[in-house]
Amino acid sequence: MEDDTRTPAEKAHPGPATEGSAPVASSPTTTSAAGTNSSGPLPLRHGHELPFVAAPSSYLRPKPISRTMSDNRASGPLDKEQMQGLRGVREFLKVRTSYDVLPLSFRLVVLDNNLLIKKSLNILIQNGIVSAPLWDSQNSAFAGLLTSTDFINVIQYYCQFPDEIAHIDQFRLSSLRDIERAIGVLPLETVSVHPMRPLYEACRRMLKTRARRIPLVDRDDETGREMVVSVITQYRILKFIAVNNEQYTMLLKKPVRELGLGTYKDLATATMGSSVLDVIHLMVKYNISAVPIIDKDNRVLNLFEAVDVIPCIKGGAYDELSATVGEALSRRAEEFGGIYTCNEDDRLDAIFDTIRKSRVHRLIVVDDDNRLKGIISLSDILKYVLLYGEEDDDIRGN
Ligand code: AMP
């Protein structure tokens, strides 16, 4: 199961092409902004449109009456309401299981560990998915999760050992751990949860390990062997919370600024003219899954996500990583969901409304001139919802 299986709620509110969203590069004015960078005009592919950027949208903005309430941020009732909302959501996560998050029907692509990495890439692309659980068929056991991080590791391997390019095509998924060792990255903990355990547990485990997705692994009663049931993502969990807890999320009236939600300092950014490889290095260095693409005035033009790496190396084209971000983004799938922005004065209840209605994977915080202020990832929201005001904060330091 992947993010492409939409819940009925998502189908009812398809995507971000809503009021307030504007195609960045398809209008003449913004084309020149998007195409201008320190190294000259951006060589955008003909016919390519940069994605929709949902400007601080009307539904993210507090209504005037609510603004007065958020201004009154030190007031006890608002704090109480906020805590009441958070407690409600936490209780919900404790009584629901990970299994509950799954849509009624979904597809699961599991890849054999013995498959060539190159082939696995094609399978992901053909199926329109960005990750897949791995299966060790020799031992009939779950063998981890293939994600864009693995492909980024292969790219790093290629950078460190360029002479190995001839062999890279022959690497199998089972060699991913060797690649991690060779480039000196710590292997990701292979965490999984039982589908019938409380959802709260899956969330805690995700926060603790910084995993953005977690496989649900059960055991067959008869054979005693592991079975991969599905994979749930932070995206799907937050959507599930938003769709089912409106009565609680509407109590989360504090603005982003007051909550300190997200990251505002030492932001990793790039320009349209940066090379894909440079952006990949930034993602590795900061351990992040997306880099805002800005112009010389710090205005947000786009976002390069870890999943954007996948089409770049399609067919083993590792040497094309010197291409610019602009070129790489032009290879994005047509159905790319768009970019969501918000303002520091937007409130968490409004953010949950957006999550409920759209395919939000993170929010870029901008000012009224679309200048970059910060970034709120789904892990930031999940962390706040689970841990704010909790005594037990062993995850917070991660
Ligand atoms: P993510 O990789 O999106 O799960 O984000 C992990 C953490 O890094 C979160 O606390 C984000 O706020 C932060 N973060 C995400 N993107 C960036 C970025 N481009 N620069 C700095 N921090 C970021």
PDB file of N, CA and C in Angstrom, residues 247-346:
ATOM      1  N   GLN A 247     -13.779  17.290  15.706  1.00  0.00           N
ATOM      2  CA  GLN A 247     -14.258  17.896  16.957  1.00  0.00           C
ATOM      3  C   GLN A 247     -13.078  18.249  17.886  1.00  0.00           C
ATOM      4  N   TYR A 248     -11.957  17.545  17.722  1.00  0.00           N
ATOM      5  CA  TYR A 248     -10.777  17.869  18.541  1.00  0.00           C
ATOM      6  C   TYR A 248      -9.830  18.825  17.826  1.00  0.00           C
ATOM      7  N   THR A 249      -9.625  18.598  16.526  1.00  0.00           N
ATOM      8  CA  THR A 249      -8.653  19.468  15.835  1.00  0.00           C
ATOM      9  C   THR A 249      -9.171  20.909  15.773  1.00  0.00           C
ATOM     10  N   MET A 250     -10.510  21.076  15.831  1.00  0.00           N
ATOM     11  CA  MET A 250     -11.034  22.452  15.799  1.00  0.00           C
ATOM     12  C   MET A 250     -10.719  23.209  17.096  1.00  0.00           C
ATOM     13  N   LEU A 251     -10.259  22.468  18.112  1.00  0.00           N
ATOM     14  CA  LEU A 251      -9.893  23.136  19.369  1.00  0.00           C
ATOM     15  C   LEU A 251      -8.441  23.638  19.352  1.00  0.00           C
ATOM     16  N   LEU A 252      -7.704  23.232  18.300  1.00  0.00           N
ATOM     17  CA  LEU A 252      -6.275  23.583  18.242  1.00  0.00           C
ATOM     18  C   LEU A 252      -6.127  24.956  17.601  1.00  0.00           C
ATOM     19  N   LYS A 253      -6.464  25.972  18.381  1.00  0.00           N
ATOM     20  CA  LYS A 253      -6.598  27.304  17.789  1.00  0.00           C
ATOM     21  C   LYS A 253      -5.336  28.160  17.886  1.00  0.00           C
ATOM     22  N   LYS A 254      -4.282  27.564  18.402  1.00  0.00           N
ATOM     23  CA  LYS A 254      -3.071  28.390  18.544  1.00  0.00           C
ATOM     24  C   LYS A 254      -2.327  28.498  17.220  1.00  0.00           C
ATOM     25  N   PRO A 255      -1.773  29.668  16.947  1.00  0.00           N
ATOM     26  CA  PRO A 255      -1.065  29.842  15.671  1.00  0.00           C
ATOM     27  C   PRO A 255       0.320  29.179  15.706  1.00  0.00           C
ATOM     28  N   VAL A 256       0.759  28.855  14.512  1.00  0.00           N
ATOM     29  CA  VAL A 256       2.060  28.214  14.311  1.00  0.00           C
ATOM     30  C   VAL A 256       3.173  28.966  15.050  1.00  0.00           C
ATOM     31  N   ARG A 257       3.129  30.294  14.953  1.00  0.00           N
ATOM     32  CA  ARG A 257       4.167  31.126  15.574  1.00  0.00           C
ATOM     33  C   ARG A 257       4.268  30.850  17.077  1.00  0.00           C
ATOM     34  N   GLU A 258       3.107  30.757  17.705  1.00  0.00           N
ATOM     35  CA  GLU A 258       3.110  30.567  19.155  1.00  0.00           C
ATOM     36  C   GLU A 258       3.539  29.151  19.534  1.00  0.00           C
ATOM     37  N   LEU A 259       3.186  28.210  18.698  1.00  0.00           N
ATOM     38  CA  LEU A 259       3.538  26.819  19.001  1.00  0.00           C
ATOM     39  C   LEU A 259       5.000  26.522  18.680  1.00  0.00           C
ATOM     40  N   GLY A 260       5.617  27.395  17.881  1.00  0.00           N
ATOM     41  CA  GLY A 260       6.991  27.136  17.449  1.00  0.00           C
ATOM     42  C   GLY A 260       7.044  25.885  16.583  1.00  0.00           C
ATOM     43  N   LEU A 261       5.955  25.649  15.865  1.00  0.00           N
ATOM     44  CA  LEU A 261       5.843  24.431  15.076  1.00  0.00           C
ATOM     45  C   LEU A 261       6.732  24.523  13.831  1.00  0.00           C
ATOM     46  N   GLY A 262       7.637  23.556  13.664  1.00  0.00           N
ATOM     47  CA  GLY A 262       8.473  23.525  12.465  1.00  0.00           C
ATOM     48  C   GLY A 262       9.877  24.030  12.722  1.00  0.00           C
ATOM     49  N   THR A 263      10.607  24.233  11.639  1.00  0.00           N
ATOM     50  CA  THR A 263      12.004  24.673  11.724  1.00  0.00           C
ATOM     51  C   THR A 263      12.132  26.031  11.045  1.00  0.00           C
ATOM     52  N   TYR A 264      12.811  26.954  11.714  1.00  0.00           N
ATOM     53  CA  TYR A 264      12.913  28.330  11.199  1.00  0.00           C
ATOM     54  C   TYR A 264      14.354  28.810  11.069  1.00  0.00           C
ATOM     55  N   LYS A 265      15.267  28.050  11.665  1.00  0.00           N
ATOM     56  CA  LYS A 265      16.671  28.478  11.616  1.00  0.00           C
ATOM     57  C   LYS A 265      17.469  27.458  10.831  1.00  0.00           C
ATOM     58  N   ASP A 266      18.549  27.924  10.238  1.00  0.00           N
ATOM     59  CA  ASP A 266      19.458  27.028   9.530  1.00  0.00           C
ATOM     60  C   ASP A 266      18.702  26.166   8.513  1.00  0.00           C
ATOM     61  N   LEU A 267      17.916  26.825   7.682  1.00  0.00           N
ATOM     62  CA  LEU A 267      17.138  26.077   6.685  1.00  0.00           C
ATOM     63  C   LEU A 267      18.025  25.703   5.505  1.00  0.00           C
ATOM     64  N   ALA A 268      17.850  24.496   5.037  1.00  0.00           N
ATOM     65  CA  ALA A 268      18.576  24.067   3.842  1.00  0.00           C
ATOM     66  C   ALA A 268      17.761  24.485   2.625  1.00  0.00           C
ATOM     67  N   THR A 269      18.356  25.282   1.759  1.00  0.00           N
ATOM     68  CA  THR A 269      17.638  25.747   0.568  1.00  0.00           C
ATOM     69  C   THR A 269      18.533  25.597  -0.666  1.00  0.00           C
ATOM     70  N   ALA A 270      17.924  25.684  -1.815  1.00  0.00           N
ATOM     71  CA  ALA A 270      18.695  25.639  -3.065  1.00  0.00           C
ATOM     72  C   ALA A 270      17.991  26.531  -4.079  1.00  0.00           C
ATOM     73  N   THR A 271      18.663  26.729  -5.207  1.00  0.00           N
ATOM     74  CA  THR A 271      18.039  27.531  -6.269  1.00  0.00           C
ATOM     75  C   THR A 271      17.739  26.623  -7.462  1.00  0.00           C
ATOM     76  N   MET A 272      17.012  27.158  -8.415  1.00  0.00           N
ATOM     77  CA  MET A 272      16.679  26.383  -9.612  1.00  0.00           C
ATOM     78  C   MET A 272      17.936  25.942 -10.364  1.00  0.00           C
ATOM     79  N   GLY A 273      18.997  26.725 -10.214  1.00  0.00           N
ATOM     80  CA  GLY A 273      20.222  26.396 -10.938  1.00  0.00           C
ATOM     81  C   GLY A 273      21.139  25.440 -10.185  1.00  0.00           C
ATOM     82  N   SER A 274      20.821  25.127  -8.922  1.00  0.00           N
ATOM     83  CA  SER A 274      21.654  24.175  -8.168  1.00  0.00           C
ATOM     84  C   SER A 274      21.590  22.825  -8.852  1.00  0.00           C
ATOM     85  N   SER A 275      22.637  22.041  -8.673  1.00  0.00           N
ATOM     86  CA  SER A 275      22.587  20.701  -9.272  1.00  0.00           C
ATOM     87  C   SER A 275      21.810  19.762  -8.350  1.00  0.00           C
ATOM     88  N   VAL A 276      21.229  18.754  -8.965  1.00  0.00           N
ATOM     89  CA  VAL A 276      20.477  17.766  -8.190  1.00  0.00           C
ATOM     90  C   VAL A 276      21.393  17.142  -7.127  1.00  0.00           C
ATOM     91  N   LEU A 277      22.618  16.916  -7.532  1.00  0.00           N
ATOM     92  CA  LEU A 277      23.568  16.295  -6.596  1.00  0.00           C
ATOM     93  C   LEU A 277      23.783  17.168  -5.360  1.00  0.00           C
ATOM     94  N   ASP A 278      23.888  18.477  -5.574  1.00  0.00           N
ATOM     95  CA  ASP A 278      24.057  19.392  -4.436  1.00  0.00           C
ATOM     96  C   ASP A 278      22.862  19.289  -3.490  1.00  0.00           C
ATOM     97  N   VAL A 279      21.677  19.202  -4.072  1.00  0.00           N
ATOM     98  CA  VAL A 279      20.479  19.140  -3.230  1.00  0.00           C
ATOM     99  C   VAL A 279      20.444  17.807  -2.475  1.00  0.00           C
ATOM    100  N   ILE A 280      20.862  16.759  -3.146  1.00  0.00           N
ATOM    101  CA  ILE A 280      20.901  15.449  -2.473  1.00  0.00           C
ATOM    102  C   ILE A 280      21.869  15.510  -1.291  1.00  0.00           C
ATOM    103  N   HIS A 281      23.014  16.140  -1.510  1.00  0.00           N
ATOM    104  CA  HIS A 281      23.983  16.259  -0.410  1.00  0.00           C
ATOM    105  C   HIS A 281      23.382  17.038   0.756  1.00  0.00           C
ATOM    106  N   LEU A 282      22.595  18.070   0.434  1.00  0.00           N
ATOM    107  CA  LEU A 282      21.935  18.840   1.505  1.00  0.00           C
ATOM    108  C   LEU A 282      20.966  17.956   2.291  1.00  0.00           C
ATOM    109  N   MET A 283      20.210  17.145   1.563  1.00  0.00           N
ATOM    110  CA  MET A 283      19.220  16.290   2.234  1.00  0.00           C
ATOM    111  C   MET A 283      19.919  15.293   3.155  1.00  0.00           C
ATOM    112  N   VAL A 284      21.078  14.807   2.696  1.00  0.00           N
ATOM    113  CA  VAL A 284      21.823  13.847   3.525  1.00  0.00           C
ATOM    114  C   VAL A 284      22.398  14.565   4.748  1.00  0.00           C
ATOM    115  N   LYS A 285      23.002  15.719   4.494  1.00  0.00           N
ATOM    116  CA  LYS A 285      23.660  16.458   5.576  1.00  0.00           C
ATOM    117  C   LYS A 285      22.666  16.838   6.681  1.00  0.00           C
ATOM    118  N   TYR A 286      21.492  17.293   6.274  1.00  0.00           N
ATOM    119  CA  TYR A 286      20.494  17.764   7.250  1.00  0.00           C
ATOM    120  C   TYR A 286      19.525  16.667   7.692  1.00  0.00           C
ATOM    121  N   ASN A 287      19.634  15.522   7.042  1.00  0.00           N
ATOM    122  CA  ASN A 287      18.697  14.423   7.314  1.00  0.00           C
ATOM    123  C   ASN A 287      17.249  14.897   7.149  1.00  0.00           C
ATOM    124  N   ILE A 288      16.974  15.451   5.985  1.00  0.00           N
ATOM    125  CA  ILE A 288      15.644  15.982   5.698  1.00  0.00           C
ATOM    126  C   ILE A 288      15.123  15.376   4.397  1.00  0.00           C
ATOM    127  N   SER A 289      13.825  15.544   4.176  1.00  0.00           N
ATOM    128  CA  SER A 289      13.238  14.908   3.000  1.00  0.00           C
ATOM    129  C   SER A 289      12.832  15.924   1.929  1.00  0.00           C
ATOM    130  N   ALA A 290      13.114  17.193   2.150  1.00  0.00           N
ATOM    131  CA  ALA A 290      12.756  18.183   1.122  1.00  0.00           C
ATOM    132  C   ALA A 290      13.557  19.467   1.300  1.00  0.00           C
ATOM    133  N   VAL A 291      13.855  20.094   0.187  1.00  0.00           N
ATOM    134  CA  VAL A 291      14.620  21.348   0.215  1.00  0.00           C
ATOM    135  C   VAL A 291      13.831  22.410  -0.563  1.00  0.00           C
ATOM    136  N   PRO A 292      13.454  23.516   0.096  1.00  0.00           N
ATOM    137  CA  PRO A 292      12.766  24.578  -0.653  1.00  0.00           C
ATOM    138  C   PRO A 292      13.696  25.190  -1.700  1.00  0.00           C
ATOM    139  N   ILE A 293      13.112  25.475  -2.853  1.00  0.00           N
ATOM    140  CA  ILE A 293      13.867  26.107  -3.932  1.00  0.00           C
ATOM    141  C   ILE A 293      13.451  27.574  -3.961  1.00  0.00           C
ATOM    142  N   ILE A 294      14.437  28.429  -3.771  1.00  0.00           N
ATOM    143  CA  ILE A 294      14.131  29.853  -3.630  1.00  0.00           C
ATOM    144  C   ILE A 294      14.843  30.676  -4.705  1.00  0.00           C
ATOM    145  N   ASP A 295      14.395  31.915  -4.874  1.00  0.00           N
ATOM    146  CA  ASP A 295      15.110  32.805  -5.797  1.00  0.00           C
ATOM    147  C   ASP A 295      16.054  33.689  -4.980  1.00  0.00           C
ATOM    148  N   LYS A 296      16.676  34.639  -5.642  1.00  0.00           N
ATOM    149  CA  LYS A 296      17.712  35.430  -4.957  1.00  0.00           C
ATOM    150  C   LYS A 296      17.116  36.320  -3.864  1.00  0.00           C
ATOM    151  N   ASP A 297      15.815  36.538  -3.920  1.00  0.00           N
ATOM    152  CA  ASP A 297      15.166  37.349  -2.886  1.00  0.00           C
ATOM    153  C   ASP A 297      14.525  36.489  -1.802  1.00  0.00           C
ATOM    154  N   ASN A 298      14.909  35.226  -1.774  1.00  0.00           N
ATOM    155  CA  ASN A 298      14.397  34.305  -0.744  1.00  0.00           C
ATOM    156  C   ASN A 298      12.915  33.950  -0.956  1.00  0.00           C
ATOM    157  N   ARG A 299      12.429  34.185  -2.171  1.00  0.00           N
ATOM    158  CA  ARG A 299      11.025  33.834  -2.449  1.00  0.00           C
ATOM    159  C   ARG A 299      10.946  32.371  -2.858  1.00  0.00           C
ATOM    160  N   VAL A 300       9.919  31.706  -2.369  1.00  0.00           N
ATOM    161  CA  VAL A 300       9.794  30.274  -2.625  1.00  0.00           C
ATOM    162  C   VAL A 300       9.265  30.025  -4.039  1.00  0.00           C
ATOM    163  N   LEU A 301      10.014  29.225  -4.797  1.00  0.00           N
ATOM    164  CA  LEU A 301       9.594  28.895  -6.166  1.00  0.00           C
ATOM    165  C   LEU A 301       9.081  27.469  -6.268  1.00  0.00           C
ATOM    166  N   ASN A 302       9.653  26.599  -5.467  1.00  0.00           N
ATOM    167  CA  ASN A 302       9.312  25.188  -5.590  1.00  0.00           C
ATOM    168  C   ASN A 302       9.924  24.443  -4.411  1.00  0.00           C
ATOM    169  N   LEU A 303       9.874  23.138  -4.494  1.00  0.00           N
ATOM    170  CA  LEU A 303      10.386  22.305  -3.413  1.00  0.00           C
ATOM    171  C   LEU A 303      10.963  21.058  -4.058  1.00  0.00           C
ATOM    172  N   PHE A 304      12.161  20.694  -3.687  1.00  0.00           N
ATOM    173  CA  PHE A 304      12.717  19.425  -4.202  1.00  0.00           C
ATOM    174  C   PHE A 304      12.596  18.392  -3.096  1.00  0.00           C
ATOM    175  N   GLU A 305      11.879  17.318  -3.405  1.00  0.00           N
ATOM    176  CA  GLU A 305      11.635  16.300  -2.384  1.00  0.00           C
ATOM    177  C   GLU A 305      12.505  15.076  -2.660  1.00  0.00           C
ATOM    178  N   ALA A 306      12.755  14.304  -1.603  1.00  0.00           N
ATOM    179  CA  ALA A 306      13.582  13.102  -1.764  1.00  0.00           C
ATOM    180  C   ALA A 306      13.020  12.200  -2.866  1.00  0.00           C
ATOM    181  N   VAL A 307      11.692  12.148  -2.968  1.00  0.00           N
ATOM    182  CA  VAL A 307      11.101  11.278  -3.987  1.00  0.00           C
ATOM    183  C   VAL A 307      11.374  11.781  -5.409  1.00  0.00           C
ATOM    184  N   ASP A 308      11.732  13.055  -5.546  1.00  0.00           N
ATOM    185  CA  ASP A 308      12.055  13.575  -6.873  1.00  0.00           C
ATOM    186  C   ASP A 308      13.348  12.984  -7.422  1.00  0.00           C
ATOM    187  N   VAL A 309      14.105  12.338  -6.536  1.00  0.00           N
ATOM    188  CA  VAL A 309      15.363  11.722  -6.964  1.00  0.00           C
ATOM    189  C   VAL A 309      15.078  10.517  -7.858  1.00  0.00           C
ATOM    190  N   ILE A 310      13.975   9.839  -7.582  1.00  0.00           N
ATOM    191  CA  ILE A 310      13.707   8.568  -8.261  1.00  0.00           C
ATOM    192  C   ILE A 310      13.685   8.710  -9.793  1.00  0.00           C
ATOM    193  N   PRO A 311      12.894   9.639 -10.348  1.00  0.00           N
ATOM    194  CA  PRO A 311      12.926   9.750 -11.818  1.00  0.00           C
ATOM    195  C   PRO A 311      14.277  10.194 -12.369  1.00  0.00           C
ATOM    196  N   CYS A 312      15.069  10.879 -11.521  1.00  0.00           N
ATOM    197  CA  CYS A 312      16.371  11.370 -12.007  1.00  0.00           C
ATOM    198  C   CYS A 312      17.320  10.229 -12.349  1.00  0.00           C
ATOM    199  N   ILE A 313      17.205   9.120 -11.642  1.00  0.00           N
ATOM    200  CA  ILE A 313      18.172   8.039 -11.880  1.00  0.00           C
ATOM    201  C   ILE A 313      17.533   6.862 -12.614  1.00  0.00           C
ATOM    202  N   LYS A 314      16.371   7.130 -13.178  1.00  0.00           N
ATOM    203  CA  LYS A 314      15.681   6.101 -13.959  1.00  0.00           C
ATOM    204  C   LYS A 314      16.633   5.582 -15.049  1.00  0.00           C
ATOM    205  N   GLY A 315      16.671   4.285 -15.202  1.00  0.00           N
ATOM    206  CA  GLY A 315      17.532   3.695 -16.236  1.00  0.00           C
ATOM    207  C   GLY A 315      19.012   3.790 -15.893  1.00  0.00           C
ATOM    208  N   GLY A 316      19.322   4.046 -14.607  1.00  0.00           N
ATOM    209  CA  GLY A 316      20.724   4.064 -14.178  1.00  0.00           C
ATOM    210  C   GLY A 316      21.472   5.309 -14.615  1.00  0.00           C
ATOM    211  N   ALA A 317      20.729   6.411 -14.831  1.00  0.00           N
ATOM    212  CA  ALA A 317      21.377   7.630 -15.333  1.00  0.00           C
ATOM    213  C   ALA A 317      22.035   8.428 -14.203  1.00  0.00           C
ATOM    214  N   TYR A 318      22.984   7.793 -13.515  1.00  0.00           N
ATOM    215  CA  TYR A 318      23.614   8.474 -12.378  1.00  0.00           C
ATOM    216  C   TYR A 318      24.424   9.689 -12.799  1.00  0.00           C
ATOM    217  N   ASP A 319      24.924   9.632 -14.042  1.00  0.00           N
ATOM    218  CA  ASP A 319      25.742  10.755 -14.490  1.00  0.00           C
ATOM    219  C   ASP A 319      24.905  11.989 -14.810  1.00  0.00           C
ATOM    220  N   GLU A 320      23.567  11.821 -14.809  1.00  0.00           N
ATOM    221  CA  GLU A 320      22.718  12.991 -15.102  1.00  0.00           C
ATOM    222  C   GLU A 320      22.392  13.794 -13.845  1.00  0.00           C
ATOM    223  N   LEU A 321      23.010  13.412 -12.742  1.00  0.00           N
ATOM    224  CA  LEU A 321      22.688  14.109 -11.490  1.00  0.00           C
ATOM    225  C   LEU A 321      23.286  15.505 -11.438  1.00  0.00           C
ATOM    226  N   SER A 322      24.115  15.811 -12.418  1.00  0.00           N
ATOM    227  CA  SER A 322      24.657  17.178 -12.469  1.00  0.00           C
ATOM    228  C   SER A 322      23.619  18.120 -13.097  1.00  0.00           C
ATOM    229  N   ALA A 323      22.509  17.552 -13.562  1.00  0.00           N
ATOM    230  CA  ALA A 323      21.428  18.391 -14.108  1.00  0.00           C
ATOM    231  C   ALA A 323      20.936  19.350 -13.031  1.00  0.00           C
ATOM    232  N   THR A 324      20.308  20.418 -13.485  1.00  0.00           N
ATOM    233  CA  THR A 324      19.824  21.392 -12.502  1.00  0.00           C
ATOM    234  C   THR A 324      18.513  20.922 -11.874  1.00  0.00           C
ATOM    235  N   VAL A 325      18.228  21.517 -10.735  1.00  0.00           N
ATOM    236  CA  VAL A 325      16.971  21.249 -10.044  1.00  0.00           C
ATOM    237  C   VAL A 325      15.794  21.521 -10.982  1.00  0.00           C
ATOM    238  N   GLY A 326      15.879  22.615 -11.726  1.00  0.00           N
ATOM    239  CA  GLY A 326      14.800  22.979 -12.648  1.00  0.00           C
ATOM    240  C   GLY A 326      14.527  21.869 -13.643  1.00  0.00           C
ATOM    241  N   GLU A 327      15.612  21.302 -14.198  1.00  0.00           N
ATOM    242  CA  GLU A 327      15.440  20.205 -15.160  1.00  0.00           C
ATOM    243  C   GLU A 327      14.815  18.994 -14.479  1.00  0.00           C
ATOM    244  N   ALA A 328      15.314  18.714 -13.276  1.00  0.00           N
ATOM    245  CA  ALA A 328      14.817  17.528 -12.565  1.00  0.00           C
ATOM    246  C   ALA A 328      13.334  17.681 -12.239  1.00  0.00           C
ATOM    247  N   LEU A 329      12.946  18.860 -11.819  1.00  0.00           N
ATOM    248  CA  LEU A 329      11.542  19.050 -11.440  1.00  0.00           C
ATOM    249  C   LEU A 329      10.612  18.946 -12.647  1.00  0.00           C
ATOM    250  N   SER A 330      11.174  19.168 -13.810  1.00  0.00           N
ATOM    251  CA  SER A 330      10.340  19.057 -15.010  1.00  0.00           C
ATOM    252  C   SER A 330       9.974  17.600 -15.278  1.00  0.00           C
ATOM    253  N   ARG A 331      10.651  16.678 -14.595  1.00  0.00           N
ATOM    254  CA  ARG A 331      10.331  15.252 -14.787  1.00  0.00           C
ATOM    255  C   ARG A 331       9.284  14.762 -13.801  1.00  0.00           C
ATOM    256  N   ARG A 332       8.790  15.663 -13.018  1.00  0.00           N
ATOM    257  CA  ARG A 332       7.783  15.259 -12.037  1.00  0.00           C
ATOM    258  C   ARG A 332       6.540  14.702 -12.721  1.00  0.00           C
ATOM    259  N   ALA A 333       5.939  13.739 -12.046  1.00  0.00           N
ATOM    260  CA  ALA A 333       4.718  13.158 -12.608  1.00  0.00           C
ATOM    261  C   ALA A 333       3.639  14.234 -12.713  1.00  0.00           C
ATOM    262  N   GLU A 334       2.800  14.071 -13.707  1.00  0.00           N
ATOM    263  CA  GLU A 334       1.702  15.018 -13.947  1.00  0.00           C
ATOM    264  C   GLU A 334       0.846  15.222 -12.699  1.00  0.00           C
ATOM    265  N   GLU A 335       0.662  14.098 -11.968  1.00  0.00           N
ATOM    266  CA  GLU A 335      -0.276  14.161 -10.849  1.00  0.00           C
ATOM    267  C   GLU A 335       0.368  14.705  -9.566  1.00  0.00           C
ATOM    268  N   PHE A 336       1.539  15.314  -9.691  1.00  0.00           N
ATOM    269  CA  PHE A 336       2.176  15.886  -8.504  1.00  0.00           C
ATOM    270  C   PHE A 336       1.187  16.780  -7.739  1.00  0.00           C
ATOM    271  N   GLY A 337       1.131  16.537  -6.449  1.00  0.00           N
ATOM    272  CA  GLY A 337       0.077  17.157  -5.648  1.00  0.00           C
ATOM    273  C   GLY A 337       0.205  18.642  -5.412  1.00  0.00           C
ATOM    274  N   GLY A 338       1.387  19.215  -5.607  1.00  0.00           N
ATOM    275  CA  GLY A 338       1.542  20.648  -5.377  1.00  0.00           C
ATOM    276  C   GLY A 338       2.234  20.933  -4.059  1.00  0.00           C
ATOM    277  N   ILE A 339       2.454  22.205  -3.838  1.00  0.00           N
ATOM    278  CA  ILE A 339       3.176  22.643  -2.652  1.00  0.00           C
ATOM    279  C   ILE A 339       2.235  23.457  -1.783  1.00  0.00           C
ATOM    280  N   TYR A 340       2.318  23.267  -0.511  1.00  0.00           N
ATOM    281  CA  TYR A 340       1.440  24.000   0.397  1.00  0.00           C
ATOM    282  C   TYR A 340       2.251  24.965   1.228  1.00  0.00           C
ATOM    283  N   THR A 341       1.750  26.158   1.318  1.00  0.00           N
ATOM    284  CA  THR A 341       2.423  27.143   2.151  1.00  0.00           C
ATOM    285  C   THR A 341       1.475  27.589   3.259  1.00  0.00           C
ATOM    286  N   CYS A 342       2.045  28.122   4.292  1.00  0.00           N
ATOM    287  CA  CYS A 342       1.214  28.748   5.317  1.00  0.00           C
ATOM    288  C   CYS A 342       1.979  29.928   5.887  1.00  0.00           C
ATOM    289  N   ASN A 343       1.321  30.620   6.778  1.00  0.00           N
ATOM    290  CA  ASN A 343       1.859  31.823   7.362  1.00  0.00           C
ATOM    291  C   ASN A 343       2.041  31.547   8.858  1.00  0.00           C
ATOM    292  N   GLU A 344       2.949  32.239   9.497  1.00  0.00           N
ATOM    293  CA  GLU A 344       3.170  31.981  10.925  1.00  0.00           C
ATOM    294  C   GLU A 344       1.943  32.288  11.783  1.00  0.00           C
ATOM    295  N   ASP A 345       1.014  33.069  11.227  1.00  0.00           N
ATOM    296  CA  ASP A 345      -0.193  33.373  11.992  1.00  0.00           C
ATOM    297  C   ASP A 345      -1.309  32.362  11.763  1.00  0.00           C
ATOM    298  N   ASP A 346      -1.093  31.429  10.850  1.00  0.00           N
ATOM    299  CA  ASP A 346      -2.100  30.393  10.622  1.00  0.00           C
ATOM    300  C   ASP A 346      -2.146  29.466  11.833  1.00  0.00           C
TER     301      ASP A 346
END
